[in-house]
mmCIF file of C-alpha atoms in Angstrom:
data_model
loop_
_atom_site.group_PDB
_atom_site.id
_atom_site.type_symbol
_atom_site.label_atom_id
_atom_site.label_comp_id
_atom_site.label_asym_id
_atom_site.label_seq_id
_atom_site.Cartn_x
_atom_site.Cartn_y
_atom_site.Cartn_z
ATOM 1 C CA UNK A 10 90.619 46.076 78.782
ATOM 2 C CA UNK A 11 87.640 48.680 77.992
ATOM 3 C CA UNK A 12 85.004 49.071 75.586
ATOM 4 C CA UNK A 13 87.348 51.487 73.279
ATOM 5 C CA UNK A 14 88.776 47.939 72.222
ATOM 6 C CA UNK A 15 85.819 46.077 71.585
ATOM 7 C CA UNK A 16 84.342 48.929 69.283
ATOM 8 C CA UNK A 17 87.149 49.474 67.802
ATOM 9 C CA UNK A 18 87.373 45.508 66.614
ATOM 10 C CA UNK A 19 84.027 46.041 65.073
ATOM 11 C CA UNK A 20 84.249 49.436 63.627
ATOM 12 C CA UNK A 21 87.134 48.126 61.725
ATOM 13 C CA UNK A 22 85.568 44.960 60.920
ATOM 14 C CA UNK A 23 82.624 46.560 59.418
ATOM 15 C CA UNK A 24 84.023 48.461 57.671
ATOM 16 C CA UNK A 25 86.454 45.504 56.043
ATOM 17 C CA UNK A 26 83.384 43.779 55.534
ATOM 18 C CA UNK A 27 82.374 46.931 52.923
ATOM 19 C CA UNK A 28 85.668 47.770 51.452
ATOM 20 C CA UNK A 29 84.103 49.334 48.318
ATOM 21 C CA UNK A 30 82.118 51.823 50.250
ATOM 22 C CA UNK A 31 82.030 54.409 53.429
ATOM 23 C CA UNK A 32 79.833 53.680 56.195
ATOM 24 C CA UNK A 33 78.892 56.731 58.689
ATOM 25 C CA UNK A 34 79.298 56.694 62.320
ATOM 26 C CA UNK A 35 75.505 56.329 62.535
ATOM 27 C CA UNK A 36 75.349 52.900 60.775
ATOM 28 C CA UNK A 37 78.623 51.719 62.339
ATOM 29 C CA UNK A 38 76.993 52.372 66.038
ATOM 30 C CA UNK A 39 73.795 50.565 64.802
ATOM 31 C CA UNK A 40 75.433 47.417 64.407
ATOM 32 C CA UNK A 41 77.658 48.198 67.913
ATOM 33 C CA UNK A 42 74.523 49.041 69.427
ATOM 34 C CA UNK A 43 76.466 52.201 71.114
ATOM 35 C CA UNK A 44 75.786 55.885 70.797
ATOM 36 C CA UNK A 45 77.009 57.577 67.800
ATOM 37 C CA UNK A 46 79.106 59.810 69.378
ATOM 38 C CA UNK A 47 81.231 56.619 71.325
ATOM 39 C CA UNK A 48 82.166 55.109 67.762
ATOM 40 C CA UNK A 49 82.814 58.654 66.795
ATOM 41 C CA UNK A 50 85.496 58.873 69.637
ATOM 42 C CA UNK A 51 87.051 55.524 68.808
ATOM 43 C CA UNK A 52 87.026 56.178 64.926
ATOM 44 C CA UNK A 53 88.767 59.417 65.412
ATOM 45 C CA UNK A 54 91.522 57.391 67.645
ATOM 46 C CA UNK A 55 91.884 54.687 64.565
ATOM 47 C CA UNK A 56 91.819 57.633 62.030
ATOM 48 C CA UNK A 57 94.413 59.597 64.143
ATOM 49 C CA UNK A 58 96.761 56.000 64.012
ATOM 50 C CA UNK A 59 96.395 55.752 60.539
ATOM 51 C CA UNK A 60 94.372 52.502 60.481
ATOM 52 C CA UNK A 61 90.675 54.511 58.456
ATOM 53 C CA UNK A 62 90.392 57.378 56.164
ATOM 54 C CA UNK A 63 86.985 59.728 56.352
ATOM 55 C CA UNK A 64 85.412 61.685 53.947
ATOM 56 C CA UNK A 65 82.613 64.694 55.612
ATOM 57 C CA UNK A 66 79.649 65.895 53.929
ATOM 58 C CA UNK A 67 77.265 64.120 51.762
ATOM 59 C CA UNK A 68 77.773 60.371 50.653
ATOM 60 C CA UNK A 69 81.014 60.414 53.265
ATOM 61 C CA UNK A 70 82.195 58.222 56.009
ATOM 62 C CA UNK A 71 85.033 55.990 57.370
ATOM 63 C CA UNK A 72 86.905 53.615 54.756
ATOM 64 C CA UNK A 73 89.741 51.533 55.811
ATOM 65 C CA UNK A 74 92.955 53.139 54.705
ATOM 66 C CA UNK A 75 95.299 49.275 55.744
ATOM 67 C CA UNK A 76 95.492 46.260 54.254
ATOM 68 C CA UNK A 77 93.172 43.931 56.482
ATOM 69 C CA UNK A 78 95.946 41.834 57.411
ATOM 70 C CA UNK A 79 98.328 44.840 58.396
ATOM 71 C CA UNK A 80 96.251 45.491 61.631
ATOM 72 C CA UNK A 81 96.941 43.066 64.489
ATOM 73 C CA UNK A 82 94.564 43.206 67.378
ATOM 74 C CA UNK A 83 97.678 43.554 69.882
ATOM 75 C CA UNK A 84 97.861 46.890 67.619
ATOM 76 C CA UNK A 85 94.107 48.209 68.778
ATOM 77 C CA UNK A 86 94.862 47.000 72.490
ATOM 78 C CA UNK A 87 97.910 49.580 72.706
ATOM 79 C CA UNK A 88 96.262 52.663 71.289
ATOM 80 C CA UNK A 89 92.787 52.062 73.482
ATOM 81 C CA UNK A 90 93.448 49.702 76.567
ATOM 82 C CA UNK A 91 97.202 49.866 76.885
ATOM 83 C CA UNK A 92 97.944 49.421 80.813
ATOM 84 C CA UNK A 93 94.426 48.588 81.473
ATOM 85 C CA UNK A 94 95.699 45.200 83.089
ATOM 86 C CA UNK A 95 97.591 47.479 85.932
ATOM 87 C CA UNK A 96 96.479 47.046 89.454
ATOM 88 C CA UNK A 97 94.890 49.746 91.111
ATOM 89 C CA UNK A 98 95.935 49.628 94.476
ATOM 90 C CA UNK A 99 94.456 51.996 97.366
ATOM 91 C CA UNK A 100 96.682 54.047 99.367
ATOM 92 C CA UNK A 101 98.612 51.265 101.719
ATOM 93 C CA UNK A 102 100.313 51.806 105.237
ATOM 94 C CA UNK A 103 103.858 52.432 104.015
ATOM 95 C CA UNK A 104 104.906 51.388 107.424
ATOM 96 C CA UNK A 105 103.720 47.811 106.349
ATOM 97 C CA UNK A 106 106.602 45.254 104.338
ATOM 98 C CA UNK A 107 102.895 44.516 102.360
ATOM 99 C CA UNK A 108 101.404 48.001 102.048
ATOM 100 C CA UNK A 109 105.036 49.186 101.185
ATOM 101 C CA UNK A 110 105.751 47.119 98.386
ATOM 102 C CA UNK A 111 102.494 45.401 97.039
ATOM 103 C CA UNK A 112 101.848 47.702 94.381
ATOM 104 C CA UNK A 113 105.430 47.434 92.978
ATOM 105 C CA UNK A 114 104.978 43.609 93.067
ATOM 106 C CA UNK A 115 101.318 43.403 91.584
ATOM 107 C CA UNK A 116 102.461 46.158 88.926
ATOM 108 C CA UNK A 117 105.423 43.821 87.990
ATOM 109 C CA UNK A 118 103.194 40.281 87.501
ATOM 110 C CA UNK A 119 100.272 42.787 85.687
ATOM 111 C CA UNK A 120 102.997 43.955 83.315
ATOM 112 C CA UNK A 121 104.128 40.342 82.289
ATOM 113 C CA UNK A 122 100.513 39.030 81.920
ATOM 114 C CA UNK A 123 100.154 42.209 79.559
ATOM 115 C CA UNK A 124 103.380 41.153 77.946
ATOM 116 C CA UNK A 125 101.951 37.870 77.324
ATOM 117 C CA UNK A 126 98.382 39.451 76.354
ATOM 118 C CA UNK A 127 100.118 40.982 73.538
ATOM 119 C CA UNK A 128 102.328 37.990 72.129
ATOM 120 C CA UNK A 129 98.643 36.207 71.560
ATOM 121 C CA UNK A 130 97.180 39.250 69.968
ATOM 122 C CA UNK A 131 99.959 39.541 67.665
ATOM 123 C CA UNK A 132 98.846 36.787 65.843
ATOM 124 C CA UNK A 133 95.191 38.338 65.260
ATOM 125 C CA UNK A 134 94.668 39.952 62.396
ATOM 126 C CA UNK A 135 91.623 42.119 61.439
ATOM 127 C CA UNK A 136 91.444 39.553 58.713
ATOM 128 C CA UNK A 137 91.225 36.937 60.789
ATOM 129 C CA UNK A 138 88.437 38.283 62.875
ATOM 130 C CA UNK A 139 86.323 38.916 59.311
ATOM 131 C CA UNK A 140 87.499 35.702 58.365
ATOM 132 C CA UNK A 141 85.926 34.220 61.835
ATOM 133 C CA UNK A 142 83.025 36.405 61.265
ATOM 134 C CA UNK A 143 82.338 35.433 57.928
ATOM 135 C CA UNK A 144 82.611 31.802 59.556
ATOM 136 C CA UNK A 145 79.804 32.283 62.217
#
């Protein structure tokens, strides 16, 4: 899993937090405590999925365009970590019954555990993660 996730959580978050009002790359990467132009890279990815609307020039931003409870997490992990879990495997002797085939078999276990990654993400919500924030 990479950061793309993580900031992605709390982009969206924030900005469910503030439904009445825009909030600009700049305030959203305060509270990440990233660089504005790695939110802006992840916003454009939820924008281009749908999941915020933006507005440019003056008094514009990033709204959420879903209902809070429409976006499951397992949804963010397949448009910014998808595959992550994979193996990487160096270059093995081929000539080897392990360095022939453990790739295939590591790829095959990593693909289940992703399986079951996203059966437990499923039943995250973004409103449940405000909800837990609003908890905390």
């Amino acid at each position: 899993m990479n950061s793309d996730f993580t900031l992605a959580i709390h982009s969206l978050t924030l900005l469910a937090l503030q439904p009445d009002r825009m909030a600009t790359s700049e305030v959203i990467s305060e509270s990440a405590g990233v660089h504005p132009v790695r939110i802006r890279k992840v916003l454009s990815l939820l924008k281009k999925h749908g999941f915020i609307k933006s507005k440019e020039g003056t008094g514009g931003g990033f709204i959420f365009a879903l209902d809070l409870s429409e976006i499951s997490l397992w949804d963010i992990y397949k448009i910014t970590s998808e595959g992550a879990l994979q193996p990487k495997c160096p270059d093995s002797n081929e000539h080897c019954i392990v360095g022939a085939n453990m790739q295939k078999v590591l790829f095959g276990i990593f693909l289940g555990a992703e399986e079951h990654l996203g059966e437990y993400l499923r039943d995250y919500t973004i409103k449940e993660v405000v909800d837990l924030v609003k908890q905390k």
